[in-house]
């Protein structure tokens, strides 16, 4: 009886499985895009003059909550057996961070000329 899996193919499959288990879709990998986008939003809000920051406190809260979510994702990745179930807290914290970053609309600019 012959096996359809050769030793080299089995070894390749095992290596791929090990790689995916180690570097697969972990909470930290899932958190990385959110963290990068919040940092990009903060940097652009502070450097582009056309982007008006209406709530500086909201921007700082968003940055802080995103940092906490990223640290929690790193902890859940490092210790999946202990706190892996609490990894669902990460997306919830991201929603809180993005909601606090929204702030309120900028007040309208006053024109020196009437609009008639």
XYZ file of C-alpha atoms in Angstrom:
116
model
C 0.000 0.000 0.000
C 1.452 3.351 -0.987
C 0.842 6.624 0.698
C -0.169 9.606 -1.392
C 1.896 11.903 0.813
C 5.589 11.868 0.198
C 7.946 12.710 3.098
C 8.950 16.022 1.534
C 5.303 17.022 1.053
C 4.453 16.071 4.634
C 7.422 18.083 5.882
C 6.327 21.100 3.810
C 2.798 20.827 5.162
C 4.092 20.570 8.710
C 6.299 23.624 8.211
C 3.385 25.589 6.787
C 1.156 24.546 9.676
C 3.827 25.601 12.166
C 4.273 28.955 10.421
C 0.527 29.618 10.370
C 0.153 28.670 14.006
C 2.994 30.945 15.010
C 2.406 33.910 12.699
C -1.183 33.358 11.642
C -4.156 35.583 12.242
C -3.583 36.487 15.870
C -5.286 39.293 17.794
C -2.173 41.431 17.361
C -2.155 40.926 13.573
C -5.842 41.860 13.453
C -5.209 44.959 15.593
C -2.304 46.263 13.509
C -4.374 47.926 10.740
C -6.616 49.716 13.253
C -3.648 50.973 15.238
C -1.845 52.162 12.114
C -4.922 53.970 10.797
C -5.550 55.758 14.110
C -1.912 56.861 14.271
C -2.133 58.014 10.636
C -5.316 59.954 11.416
C -3.653 61.671 14.384
C -0.548 62.564 12.383
C -2.571 63.905 9.464
C -4.888 65.846 11.784
C -1.920 67.566 13.359
C 0.029 68.268 10.169
C -2.541 69.089 7.461
C -3.944 72.590 8.050
C -7.248 71.844 6.281
C -8.078 69.083 8.787
C -9.443 70.934 11.792
C -9.273 69.153 15.143
C -12.486 70.078 16.937
C -11.943 67.908 19.994
C -8.350 67.576 21.129
C -9.446 65.546 24.147
C -11.301 63.103 21.893
C -8.202 62.701 19.761
C -6.081 61.924 22.817
C -8.688 59.486 24.159
C -8.741 57.706 20.794
C -4.961 57.418 20.819
C -4.911 56.146 24.411
C -7.715 53.596 23.942
C -6.051 52.326 20.757
C -2.777 51.917 22.652
C -4.583 49.939 25.372
C -6.299 47.767 22.743
C -2.969 47.103 21.022
C -1.300 46.155 24.303
C -4.235 43.884 25.149
C -3.985 42.254 21.710
C -0.267 41.662 22.286
C -1.016 40.075 25.667
C -3.729 37.882 24.166
C -1.301 36.806 21.443
C 1.482 36.029 23.912
C -0.757 34.130 26.366
C -3.627 32.650 24.354
C -4.371 29.920 26.904
C -4.754 32.393 29.769
C -6.518 35.414 28.249
C -7.239 34.285 24.695
C -10.999 34.406 25.288
C -10.759 38.052 26.293
C -9.331 38.928 22.869
C -12.864 39.931 21.848
C -12.348 43.015 23.986
C -9.952 44.392 21.347
C -12.549 45.207 18.642
C -14.840 46.702 21.278
C -12.052 49.020 22.405
C -11.420 49.964 18.772
C -15.052 51.033 18.354
C -14.793 53.156 21.515
C -11.574 54.731 20.220
C -13.016 55.540 16.806
C -16.200 56.903 18.367
C -14.274 59.236 20.644
C -12.160 60.394 17.714
C -15.232 61.433 15.737
C -15.810 64.515 17.885
C -18.262 67.117 16.617
C -18.407 69.030 13.359
C -16.350 72.161 12.981
C -18.221 75.451 13.372
C -18.984 77.252 10.092
C -16.557 79.950 9.042
C -17.846 83.491 8.990
C -17.546 85.298 5.741
C -16.846 89.002 5.577
C -19.275 89.335 2.643
C -22.969 88.613 2.787
C -24.171 85.625 0.753
C -26.764 87.535 -1.310
